[in-house]
XYZ file of C-alpha atoms in Angstrom:
647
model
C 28.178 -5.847 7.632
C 29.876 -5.622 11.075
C 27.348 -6.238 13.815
C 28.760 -3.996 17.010
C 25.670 -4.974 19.612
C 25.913 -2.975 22.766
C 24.050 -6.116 24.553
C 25.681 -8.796 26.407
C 23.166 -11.078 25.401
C 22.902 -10.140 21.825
C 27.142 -11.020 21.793
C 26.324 -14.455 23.248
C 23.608 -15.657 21.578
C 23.886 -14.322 17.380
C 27.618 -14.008 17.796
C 28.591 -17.389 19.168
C 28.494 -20.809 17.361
C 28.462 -23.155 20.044
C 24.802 -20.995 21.406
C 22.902 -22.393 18.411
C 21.362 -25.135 20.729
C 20.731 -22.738 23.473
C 19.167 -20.085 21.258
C 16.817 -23.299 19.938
C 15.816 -23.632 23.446
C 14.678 -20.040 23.810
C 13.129 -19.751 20.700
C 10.849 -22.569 22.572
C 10.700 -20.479 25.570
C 9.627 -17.300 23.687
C 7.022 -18.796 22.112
C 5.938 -20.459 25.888
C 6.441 -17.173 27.683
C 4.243 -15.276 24.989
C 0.898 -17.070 25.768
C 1.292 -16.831 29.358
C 2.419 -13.123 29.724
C -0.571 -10.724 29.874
C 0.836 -8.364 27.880
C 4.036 -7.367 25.190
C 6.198 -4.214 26.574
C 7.000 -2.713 23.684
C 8.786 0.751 24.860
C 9.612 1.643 28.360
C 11.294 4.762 29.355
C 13.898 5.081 31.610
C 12.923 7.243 34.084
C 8.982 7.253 34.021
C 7.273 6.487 37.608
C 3.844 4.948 37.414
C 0.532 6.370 38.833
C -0.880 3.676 41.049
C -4.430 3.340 39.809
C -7.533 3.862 42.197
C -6.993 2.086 45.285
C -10.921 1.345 45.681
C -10.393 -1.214 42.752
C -6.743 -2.699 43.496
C -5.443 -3.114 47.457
C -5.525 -6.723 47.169
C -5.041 -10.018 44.336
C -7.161 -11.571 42.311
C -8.944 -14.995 43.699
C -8.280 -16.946 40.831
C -9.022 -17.269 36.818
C -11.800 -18.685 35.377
C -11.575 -21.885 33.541
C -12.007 -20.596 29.941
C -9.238 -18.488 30.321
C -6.764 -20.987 31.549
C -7.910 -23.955 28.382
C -6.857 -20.387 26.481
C -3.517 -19.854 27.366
C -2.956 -23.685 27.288
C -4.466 -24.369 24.079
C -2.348 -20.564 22.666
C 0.966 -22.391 24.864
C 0.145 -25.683 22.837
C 0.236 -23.730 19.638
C 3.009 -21.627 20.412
C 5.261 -24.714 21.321
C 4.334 -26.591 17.952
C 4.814 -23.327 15.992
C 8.098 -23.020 17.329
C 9.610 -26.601 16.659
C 8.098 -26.659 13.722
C 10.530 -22.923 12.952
C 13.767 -25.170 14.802
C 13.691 -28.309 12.719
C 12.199 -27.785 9.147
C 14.865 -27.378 6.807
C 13.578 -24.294 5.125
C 12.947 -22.604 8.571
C 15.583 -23.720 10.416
C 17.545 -21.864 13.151
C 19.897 -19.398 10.448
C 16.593 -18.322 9.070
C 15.142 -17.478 12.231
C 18.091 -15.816 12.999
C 17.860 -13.926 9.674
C 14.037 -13.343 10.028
C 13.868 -11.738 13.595
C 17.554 -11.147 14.617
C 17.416 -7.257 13.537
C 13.893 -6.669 15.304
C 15.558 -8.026 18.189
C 19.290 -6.268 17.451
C 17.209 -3.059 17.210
C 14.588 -3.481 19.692
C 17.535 -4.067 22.407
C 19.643 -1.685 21.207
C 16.570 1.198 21.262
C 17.726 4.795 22.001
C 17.754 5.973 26.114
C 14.539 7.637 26.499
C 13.502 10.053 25.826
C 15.815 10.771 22.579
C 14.592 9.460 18.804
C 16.548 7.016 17.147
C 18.459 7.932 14.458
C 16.991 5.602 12.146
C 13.971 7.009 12.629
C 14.765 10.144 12.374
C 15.274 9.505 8.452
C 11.417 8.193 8.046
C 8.622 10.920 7.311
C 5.794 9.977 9.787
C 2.979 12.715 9.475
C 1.086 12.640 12.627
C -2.263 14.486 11.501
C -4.030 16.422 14.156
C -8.026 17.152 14.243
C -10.501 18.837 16.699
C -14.419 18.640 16.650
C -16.015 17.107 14.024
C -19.738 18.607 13.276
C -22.140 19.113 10.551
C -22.242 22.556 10.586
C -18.453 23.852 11.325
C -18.251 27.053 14.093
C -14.202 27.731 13.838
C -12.190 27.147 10.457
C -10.067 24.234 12.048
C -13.292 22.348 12.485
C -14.145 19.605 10.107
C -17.609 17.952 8.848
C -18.509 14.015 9.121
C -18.422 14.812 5.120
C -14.691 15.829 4.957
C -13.480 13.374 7.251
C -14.489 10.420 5.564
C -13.225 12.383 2.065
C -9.868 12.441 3.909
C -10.128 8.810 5.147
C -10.838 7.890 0.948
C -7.919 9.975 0.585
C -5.436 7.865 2.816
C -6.997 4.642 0.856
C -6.522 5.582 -2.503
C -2.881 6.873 -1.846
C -2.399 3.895 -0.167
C -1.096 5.510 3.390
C -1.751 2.760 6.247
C -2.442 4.540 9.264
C -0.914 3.013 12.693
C -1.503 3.197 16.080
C 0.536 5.235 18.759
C 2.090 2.456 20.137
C 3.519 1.315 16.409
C 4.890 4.904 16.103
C 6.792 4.805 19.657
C 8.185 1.438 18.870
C 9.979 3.311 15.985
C 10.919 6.420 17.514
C 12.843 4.009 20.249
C 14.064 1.587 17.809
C 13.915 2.441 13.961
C 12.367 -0.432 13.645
C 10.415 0.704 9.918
C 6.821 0.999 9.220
C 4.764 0.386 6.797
C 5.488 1.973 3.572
C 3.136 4.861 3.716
C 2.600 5.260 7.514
C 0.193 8.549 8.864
C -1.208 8.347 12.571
C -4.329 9.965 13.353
C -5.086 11.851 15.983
C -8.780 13.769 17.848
C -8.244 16.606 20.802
C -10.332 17.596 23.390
C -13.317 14.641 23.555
C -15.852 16.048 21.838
C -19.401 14.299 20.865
C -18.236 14.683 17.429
C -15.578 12.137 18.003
C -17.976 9.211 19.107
C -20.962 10.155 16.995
C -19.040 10.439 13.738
C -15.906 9.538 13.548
C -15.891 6.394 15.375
C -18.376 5.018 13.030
C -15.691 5.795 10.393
C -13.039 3.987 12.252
C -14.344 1.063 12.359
C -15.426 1.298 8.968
C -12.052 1.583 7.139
C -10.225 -0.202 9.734
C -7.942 3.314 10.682
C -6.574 2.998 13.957
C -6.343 6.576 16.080
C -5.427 8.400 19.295
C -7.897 10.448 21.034
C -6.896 12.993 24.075
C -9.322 13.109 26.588
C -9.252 16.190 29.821
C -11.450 14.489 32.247
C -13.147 17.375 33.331
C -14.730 17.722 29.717
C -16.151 14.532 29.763
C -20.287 14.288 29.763
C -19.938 18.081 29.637
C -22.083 19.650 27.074
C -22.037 23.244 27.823
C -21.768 24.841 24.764
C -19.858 21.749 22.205
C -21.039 18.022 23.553
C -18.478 15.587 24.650
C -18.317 12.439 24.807
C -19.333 10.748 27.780
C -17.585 8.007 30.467
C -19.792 5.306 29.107
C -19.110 6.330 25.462
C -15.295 6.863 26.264
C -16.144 3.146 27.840
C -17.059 2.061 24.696
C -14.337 3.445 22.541
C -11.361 2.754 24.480
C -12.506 -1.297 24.446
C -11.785 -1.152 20.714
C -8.585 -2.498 19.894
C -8.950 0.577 17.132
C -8.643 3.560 19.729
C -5.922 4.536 21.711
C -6.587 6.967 24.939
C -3.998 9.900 25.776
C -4.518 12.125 28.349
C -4.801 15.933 27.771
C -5.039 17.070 31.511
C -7.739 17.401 34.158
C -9.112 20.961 32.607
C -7.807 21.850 29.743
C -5.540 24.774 30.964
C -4.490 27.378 27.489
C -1.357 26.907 28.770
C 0.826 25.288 31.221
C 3.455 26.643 31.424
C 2.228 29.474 33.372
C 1.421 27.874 35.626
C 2.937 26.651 39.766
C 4.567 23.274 39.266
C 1.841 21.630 41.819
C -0.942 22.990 39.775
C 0.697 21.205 36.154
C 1.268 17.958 38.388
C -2.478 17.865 38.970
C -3.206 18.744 35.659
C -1.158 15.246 34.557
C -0.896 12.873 37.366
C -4.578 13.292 38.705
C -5.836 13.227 35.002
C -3.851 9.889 34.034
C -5.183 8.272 37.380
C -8.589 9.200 36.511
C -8.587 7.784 32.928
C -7.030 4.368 33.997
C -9.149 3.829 36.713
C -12.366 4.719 35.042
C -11.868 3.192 32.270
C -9.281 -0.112 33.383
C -6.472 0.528 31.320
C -3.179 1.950 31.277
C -2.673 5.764 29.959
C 0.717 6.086 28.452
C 0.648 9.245 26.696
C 0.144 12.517 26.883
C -1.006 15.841 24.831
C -0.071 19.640 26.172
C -3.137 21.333 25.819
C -3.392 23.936 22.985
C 0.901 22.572 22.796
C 2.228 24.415 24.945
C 4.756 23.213 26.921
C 8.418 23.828 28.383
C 11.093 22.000 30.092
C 9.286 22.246 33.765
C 6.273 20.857 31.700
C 8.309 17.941 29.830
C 9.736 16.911 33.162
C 6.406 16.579 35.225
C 5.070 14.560 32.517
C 7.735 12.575 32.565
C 7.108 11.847 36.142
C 3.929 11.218 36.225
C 4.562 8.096 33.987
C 3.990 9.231 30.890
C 5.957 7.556 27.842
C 5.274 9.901 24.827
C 3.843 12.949 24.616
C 2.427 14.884 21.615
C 2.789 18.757 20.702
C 2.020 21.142 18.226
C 3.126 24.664 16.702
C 1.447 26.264 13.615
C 4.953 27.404 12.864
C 6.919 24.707 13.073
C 5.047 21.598 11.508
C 7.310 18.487 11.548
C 7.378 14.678 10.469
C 7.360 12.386 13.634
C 11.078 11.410 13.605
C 12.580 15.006 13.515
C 10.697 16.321 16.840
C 12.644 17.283 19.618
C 12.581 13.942 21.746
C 9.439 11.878 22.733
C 8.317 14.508 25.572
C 7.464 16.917 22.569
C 6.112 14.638 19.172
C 5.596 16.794 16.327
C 1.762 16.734 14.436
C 0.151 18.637 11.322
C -2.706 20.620 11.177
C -5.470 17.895 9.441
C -6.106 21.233 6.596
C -2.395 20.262 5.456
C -3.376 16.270 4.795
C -3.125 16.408 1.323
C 0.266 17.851 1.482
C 2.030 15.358 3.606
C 0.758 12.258 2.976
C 2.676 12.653 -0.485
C 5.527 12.691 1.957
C 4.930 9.719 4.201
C 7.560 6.980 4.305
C 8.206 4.446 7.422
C 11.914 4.659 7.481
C 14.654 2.012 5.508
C 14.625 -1.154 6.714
C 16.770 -2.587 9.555
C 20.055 -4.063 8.624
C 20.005 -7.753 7.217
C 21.774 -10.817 9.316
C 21.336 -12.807 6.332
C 24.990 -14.209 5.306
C 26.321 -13.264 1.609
C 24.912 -10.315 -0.241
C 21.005 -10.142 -1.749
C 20.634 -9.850 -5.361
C 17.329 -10.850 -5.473
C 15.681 -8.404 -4.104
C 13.425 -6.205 -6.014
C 14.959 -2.860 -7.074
C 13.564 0.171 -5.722
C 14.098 3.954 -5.602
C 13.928 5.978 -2.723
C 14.462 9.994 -2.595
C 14.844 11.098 1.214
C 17.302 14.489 1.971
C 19.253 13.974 4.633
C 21.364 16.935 6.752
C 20.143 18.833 3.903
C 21.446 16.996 1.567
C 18.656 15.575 -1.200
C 19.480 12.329 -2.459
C 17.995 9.713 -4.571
C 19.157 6.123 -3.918
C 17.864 2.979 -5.894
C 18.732 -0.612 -4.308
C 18.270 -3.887 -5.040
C 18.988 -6.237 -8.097
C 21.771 -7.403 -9.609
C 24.638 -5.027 -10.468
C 26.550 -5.098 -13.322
C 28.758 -2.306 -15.313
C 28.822 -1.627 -19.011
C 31.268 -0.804 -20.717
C 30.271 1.075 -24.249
C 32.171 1.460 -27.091
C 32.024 5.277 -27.391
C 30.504 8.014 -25.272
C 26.691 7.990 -24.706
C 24.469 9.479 -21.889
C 23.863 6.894 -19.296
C 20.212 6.785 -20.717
C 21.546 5.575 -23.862
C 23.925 3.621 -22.762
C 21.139 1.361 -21.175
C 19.254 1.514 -23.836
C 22.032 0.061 -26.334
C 23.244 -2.579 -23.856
C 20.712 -5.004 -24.587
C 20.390 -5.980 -20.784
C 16.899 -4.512 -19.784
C 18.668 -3.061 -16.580
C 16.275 -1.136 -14.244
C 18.676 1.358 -13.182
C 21.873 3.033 -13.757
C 24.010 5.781 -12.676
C 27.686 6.856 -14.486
C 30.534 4.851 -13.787
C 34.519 4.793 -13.208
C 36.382 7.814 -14.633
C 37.542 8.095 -18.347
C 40.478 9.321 -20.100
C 39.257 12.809 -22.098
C 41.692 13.150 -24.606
C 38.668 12.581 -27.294
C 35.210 13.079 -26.983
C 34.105 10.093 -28.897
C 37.069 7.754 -26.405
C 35.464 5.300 -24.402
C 39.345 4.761 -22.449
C 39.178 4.493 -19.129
C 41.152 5.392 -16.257
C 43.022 2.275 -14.749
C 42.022 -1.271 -15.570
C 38.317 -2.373 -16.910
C 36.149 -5.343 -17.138
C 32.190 -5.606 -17.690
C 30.490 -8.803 -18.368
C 28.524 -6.820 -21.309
C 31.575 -7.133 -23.193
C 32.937 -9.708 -21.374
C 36.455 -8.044 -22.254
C 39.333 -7.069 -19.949
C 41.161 -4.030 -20.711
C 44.694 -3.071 -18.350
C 45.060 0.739 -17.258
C 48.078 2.892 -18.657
C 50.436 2.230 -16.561
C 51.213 5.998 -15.998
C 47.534 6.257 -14.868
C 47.974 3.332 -12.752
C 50.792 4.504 -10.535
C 48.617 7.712 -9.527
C 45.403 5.567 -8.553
C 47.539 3.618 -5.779
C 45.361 2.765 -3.135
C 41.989 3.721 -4.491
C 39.171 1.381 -4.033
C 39.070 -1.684 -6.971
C 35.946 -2.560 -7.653
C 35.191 -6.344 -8.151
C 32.020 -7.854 -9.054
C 30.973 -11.537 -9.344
C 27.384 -13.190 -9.199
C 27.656 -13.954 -5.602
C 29.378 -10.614 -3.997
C 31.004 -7.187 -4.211
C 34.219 -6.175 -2.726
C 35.828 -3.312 -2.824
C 39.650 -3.230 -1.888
C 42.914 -0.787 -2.071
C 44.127 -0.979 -6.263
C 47.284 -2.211 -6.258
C 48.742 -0.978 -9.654
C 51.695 -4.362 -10.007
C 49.188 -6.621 -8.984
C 45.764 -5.505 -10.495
C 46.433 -4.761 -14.277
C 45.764 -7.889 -15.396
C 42.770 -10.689 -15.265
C 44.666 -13.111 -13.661
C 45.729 -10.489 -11.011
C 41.737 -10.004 -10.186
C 40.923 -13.512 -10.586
C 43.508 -13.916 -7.975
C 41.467 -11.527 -5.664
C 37.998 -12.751 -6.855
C 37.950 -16.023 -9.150
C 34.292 -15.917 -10.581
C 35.267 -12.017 -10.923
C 33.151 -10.646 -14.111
C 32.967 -6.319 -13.467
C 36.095 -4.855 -12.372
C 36.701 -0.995 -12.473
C 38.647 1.785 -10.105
C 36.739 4.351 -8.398
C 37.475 7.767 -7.250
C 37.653 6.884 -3.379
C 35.425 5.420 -0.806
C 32.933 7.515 0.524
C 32.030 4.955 3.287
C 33.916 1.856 4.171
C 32.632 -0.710 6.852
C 29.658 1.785 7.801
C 32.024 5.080 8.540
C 32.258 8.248 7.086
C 35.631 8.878 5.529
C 37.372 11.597 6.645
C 39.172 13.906 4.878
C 42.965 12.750 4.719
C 42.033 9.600 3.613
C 41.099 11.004 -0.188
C 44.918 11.820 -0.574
C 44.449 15.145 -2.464
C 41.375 13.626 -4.678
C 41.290 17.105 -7.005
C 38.020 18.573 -5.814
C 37.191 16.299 -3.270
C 36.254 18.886 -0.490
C 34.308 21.027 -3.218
C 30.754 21.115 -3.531
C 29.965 19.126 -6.332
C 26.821 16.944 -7.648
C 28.483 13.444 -6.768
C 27.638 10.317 -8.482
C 27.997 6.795 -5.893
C 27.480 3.200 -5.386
C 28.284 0.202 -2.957
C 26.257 -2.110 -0.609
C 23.618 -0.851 1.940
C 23.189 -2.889 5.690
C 20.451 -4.951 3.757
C 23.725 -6.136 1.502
C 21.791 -4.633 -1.523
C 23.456 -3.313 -4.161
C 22.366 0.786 -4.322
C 23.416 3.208 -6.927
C 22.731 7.046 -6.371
C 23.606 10.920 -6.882
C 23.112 13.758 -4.883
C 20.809 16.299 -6.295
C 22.306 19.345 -5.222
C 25.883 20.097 -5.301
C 28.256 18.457 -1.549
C 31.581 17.820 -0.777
C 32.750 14.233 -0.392
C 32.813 14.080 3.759
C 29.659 15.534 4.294
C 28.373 13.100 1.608
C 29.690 10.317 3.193
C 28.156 11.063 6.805
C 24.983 11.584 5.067
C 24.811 8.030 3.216
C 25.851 6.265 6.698
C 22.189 7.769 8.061
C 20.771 6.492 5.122
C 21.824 2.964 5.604
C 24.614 2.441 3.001
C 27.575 -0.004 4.624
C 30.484 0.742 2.051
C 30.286 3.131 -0.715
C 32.893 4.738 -3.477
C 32.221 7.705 -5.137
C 32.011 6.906 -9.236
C 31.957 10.810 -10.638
C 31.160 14.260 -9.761
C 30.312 17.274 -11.432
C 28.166 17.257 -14.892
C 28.919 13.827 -16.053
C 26.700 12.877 -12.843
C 23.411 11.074 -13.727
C 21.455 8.478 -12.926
C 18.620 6.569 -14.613
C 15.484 4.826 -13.010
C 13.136 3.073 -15.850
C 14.436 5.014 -18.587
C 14.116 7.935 -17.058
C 16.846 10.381 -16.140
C 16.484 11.798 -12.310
C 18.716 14.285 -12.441
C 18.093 18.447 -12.873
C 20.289 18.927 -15.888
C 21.327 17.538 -19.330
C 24.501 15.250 -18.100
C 27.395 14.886 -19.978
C 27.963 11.358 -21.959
C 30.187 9.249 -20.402
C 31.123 5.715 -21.567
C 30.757 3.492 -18.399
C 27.917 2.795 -15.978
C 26.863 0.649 -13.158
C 23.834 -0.718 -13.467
C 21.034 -3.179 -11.648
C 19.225 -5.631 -13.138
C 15.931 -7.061 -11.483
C 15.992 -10.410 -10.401
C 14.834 -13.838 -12.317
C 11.808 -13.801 -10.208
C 10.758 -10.643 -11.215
C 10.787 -11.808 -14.981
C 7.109 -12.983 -14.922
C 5.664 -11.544 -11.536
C 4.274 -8.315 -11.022
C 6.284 -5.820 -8.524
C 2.950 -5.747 -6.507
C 3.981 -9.578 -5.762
C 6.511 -8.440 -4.737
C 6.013 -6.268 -2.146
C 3.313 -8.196 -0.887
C 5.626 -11.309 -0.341
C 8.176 -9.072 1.271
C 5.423 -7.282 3.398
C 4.412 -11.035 4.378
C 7.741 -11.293 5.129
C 8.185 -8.617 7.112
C 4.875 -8.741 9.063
C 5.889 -12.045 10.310
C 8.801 -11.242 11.662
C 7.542 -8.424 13.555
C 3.981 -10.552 14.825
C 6.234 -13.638 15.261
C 4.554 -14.065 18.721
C 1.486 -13.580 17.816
C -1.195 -16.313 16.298
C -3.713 -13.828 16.249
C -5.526 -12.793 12.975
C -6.021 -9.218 13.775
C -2.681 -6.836 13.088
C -0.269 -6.279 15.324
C -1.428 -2.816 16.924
C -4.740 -4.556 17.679
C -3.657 -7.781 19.021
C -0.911 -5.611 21.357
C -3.878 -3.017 22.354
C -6.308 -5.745 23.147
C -4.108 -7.756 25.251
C -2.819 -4.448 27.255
C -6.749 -3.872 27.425
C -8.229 -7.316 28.205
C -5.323 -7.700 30.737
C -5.562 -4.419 32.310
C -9.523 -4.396 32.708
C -9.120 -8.148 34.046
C -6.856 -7.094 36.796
C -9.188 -4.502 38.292
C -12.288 -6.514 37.567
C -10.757 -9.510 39.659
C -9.751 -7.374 42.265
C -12.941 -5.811 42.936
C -14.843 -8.934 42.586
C -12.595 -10.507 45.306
C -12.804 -7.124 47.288
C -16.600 -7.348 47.229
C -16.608 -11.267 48.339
């Protein structure tokens, strides 16, 4: 892949040999800095001006720290320091697999979208954020919900194996892409009612859910007509690494955008001033009442210091990463939980900075529709091509190749002068048959410059055919020695992570027609991925649409009927395709042989967790030990302050 930072310090240190030694250094110092610093930014918008909290608890410093908390951060320093030259000099940690391990979180965490727009990246994810009001025993509006339901919808999220996250997880990966877990929902609880400490707290804790809850000040310890929760129950609450506090204005207005601009500022500043210094900790988001809000409304929030705010519209329901920026976060209506959490994905993974291409990597299928455009794409694995011996669906072909391949989709084009021909179109080679076979040489002259596939254990490349050069064995040897697939495609679809455009197909018949389209090439993970579009596209807007999905060089194999693709012996496509004689094909991984693909993802969740909680030692996950920190440190600060005040 071609790494492009738009960071100074991202060039210097991953893009320059002779920083290796420095970069040790401030691994060292990263690991020093992170017991000592109170607390991990982890978004910060551009523009947003903080509300100084309560000056009654915070006009002057703190005397000093007690002594348990300074043998703390020495003892988590200590730790840190070990940890870390333990990650410098071991041989099977050592500095190009730290590199590999956390060099995208840091690629994407410095290169995170200006504030307030969503990354792209995570834009392609489908993050329901579910919304619910009061919780009761006996429900008084339809949109209210019983402690009875709630934990049925809490089993529900466990047994579909959804992991819900925290707010600050989700704003993370609206800034960065950075992906979350595989089955990500947040939850969410308006308007502070009783409900939400007497029952649904007690479920919280119970199944471990994290979950936002908006609070208007002026509601709290009111019980006229529905209870609320109180200040020392709110107290309570937001000390639980679990719960996450968002404002949602002083009174609870129906809607603000009606009204005077110094009326909404009240409604936000004096409400996020209120929250942080009753309760010691800082309020970064916000939720319009009832979700109304406009551009006036965005913009006050914005300066009051908010990071994120949260919306919502009956009808116009969306995932996370396709609201309008992070002033206006889409949610769900909690009666439509069912419904999306079959749709919940955390977003493809960031690119890999590991060198050479990963074939042992489990292979997985992943449907997502991008620009309206519904694709399936499976990655991972080996890839290999097969060459049969007559025509056969791609179903069958697997089947009769004898190479218990996971996945396959149609290959190269073929001559159709018979229907039972299994003649290609230019030059062939698959390790099936472990047989070359040269193109006609009429053929050949007309595929000038179309992308040669070559295939070897180690790597893919694919590069212009050159019709005197690459019609025999020796010629592709020449261009890849341990060469054992060769084929020509149609015409690249994406080449070093850009969409072609269109007068680079040189009059490919059909090209700019819609068409079901049949692919492969290497995604930014430098995965192998085979796929097909579901619906009919032309070739361009294909190709725009695989770059958002993560794929680094692609060539179109087929379009039209012949189109299919397989996943476990099972054909994914909407029609009966045509048989073709060629396909590409993955094959899982040694290690896969005799393990389990739960293993599997474990291992590469472990994987993955670490590299995002690098910093932390900490047990707990990373939403709680990031909440408790911001928490402990926050409610330190003013607790010092007034102690020293008082003295």
């Amino acid at each position: 892949m071609k790494l492009i930072p738009n960071h100074c310090i991202l060039k210097y240190i991953f893009l320059n040999f002779h920083s290796r030694i420095i970069f040790s250094a401030l691994i060292c110092g990263l690991f020093t800095a992170s017991g000592l610093l109170p607390q991990m930014s982890v978004a910060q918008s551009s523009a947003s001006q903080q509300v100084e909290p309560d000056s009654t608890t915070t006009t002057s410093e703190s005397c000093s720290n007690n002594a348990m908390s300074l043998n703390n951060q020495v003892s988590r320093v200590a730790d840190n320091l070990v940890l870390a030259s333990t990650w410098v000099s071991k041989p099977n940690w050592g500095l190009e697999n730290i590199v590999g391990a956390i060099g995208p979180y840091v690629f994407a965490f410095l290169n995170r979208s200006a504030w307030p727009s969503i990354n792209e990246r995570a834009k392609q994810a489908r993050v329901p954020i579910v919304m619910y009001h009061d919780i009761l025993p006996k429900k008084q509006v339809f949109f209210d919900v019983t402690p009875e339901e709630l934990e049925q919808h809490f089993q529900l999220l466990k047994e579909n194996g959804i992991t819900p996250i925290s707010l600050d997880q989700l704003m993370t990966h609206l800034q960065t892409g950075m992906p979350l877990p595989e089955k990500p929902v947040l939850l969410t609880f308006d308007d502070g009612y009783g409900g939400h400490y007497e029952y649904v707290y007690p479920l919280l804790k119970k199944y471990g859910y994290p979950a936002v809850f908006s609070i208007y000040t002026k509601g709290v310890g009111n019980n006229a007509g529905r209870t609320h929760v109180s200040w020392e129950q709110l107290k309570e609450m937001a000390d639980d690494p679990l719960v996450t506090i968002a404002s949602h204005s002083v009174s609870h207005p129906p809607d603000l955008t009606v009204l005077p601009p110094e009326q909404i500022q009240k409604e936000v500043v004096e409400s996020k001033a209120m929250l942080e210094a009753t309760l010691g900790i800082p309020i970064r988001y916000f939720t319009y009442p009832a979700g109304k809000y406009n551009e006036q409304v965005a913009s006050l929030v914005q300066a009051a210091g908010y990071d994120l705010a949260l919306t919502m519209n009956d009808v116009d329901e969306r995932f996370a990463g396709q609201s309008e920026s992070l002033l206006a976060v889409s949610r769900f209506g909690q009666s439509r939980i069912k419904d999306v959490i079959t749709q919940a994905w955390g977003g493809p993974q960031l690119p890999s900075w590991k060198i050479g291409f990963d074939f042992a990597s489990p292979v997985q299928r992943t449907d997502l529709t991008i620009d309206k455009i519904p694709l399936i794409l499976v990655s991972g694995g080996k890839p290999i091509t097969i060459h049969a011996d007559s025509r056969y669906t791609v179903k069958e072909i697997l089947a009769k190749s004898n190479t218990n391949a996971v996945a396959a989709v149609d290959g190269g084009f073929f001559s159709l002068k018979s229907l039972n021909s299994n003649v290609m179109i230019g030059p062939v080679l698959s390790q099936v048959t472990k047989q070359f076979i040269p193109g006609n040489n009429g053929d050949n002259q007309k595929l000038g410059g179309r992308p040669l596939v070559l295939v070897s254990p180690h790597e893919v490349r694919f590069i212009p055919f050159d019709p005197l050069k690459h019609n025999t064995l020796e010629g592709i040897q020449a261009e890849m020695p341990e060469v054992t697939d060769a084929f020509v495609a149609a015409a690249w679809l994406v080449k070093d992570g850009q969409p072609r455009e269109a007068s680079t197909f040189n009059g490919l018949f059909g090209f700019d027609a819609p068409r079901y389209r049949a692919f492969w090439g290497i995604n930014q993970n430098k995965q192998a991925t085979i796929g097909v579009s579901l619906e009919s596209v032309d070739s361009i807007s294909l190709g725009v649409a695989l770059v958002k999905a993560g794929l680094q060089d692609v060539v179109m194999v087929d379009s039209g009927q012949s189109t299919s693709l397989v996943y476990h012996g099972e054909s994914l496509v909407r029609y009966e395709p045509r048989p073709v004689p060629h396909a590409v094909a993955l094959l899982a991984p040694p290690s896969m042989a005799n393990s389990s693909c739960v293993l599997v993802e474990n291992k590469t969740k472990q994987q993955t967790d670490t590299a995002v909680s690098v910093l932390s030692k900490e047990k707990t996950s990373v939403r709680g030990t990031v909440h408790a920190l911001r928490s402990h440190s926050y409610k330190r600060f003013v607790q010092n302050k007034t102690k020293h005040r008082r003295t």
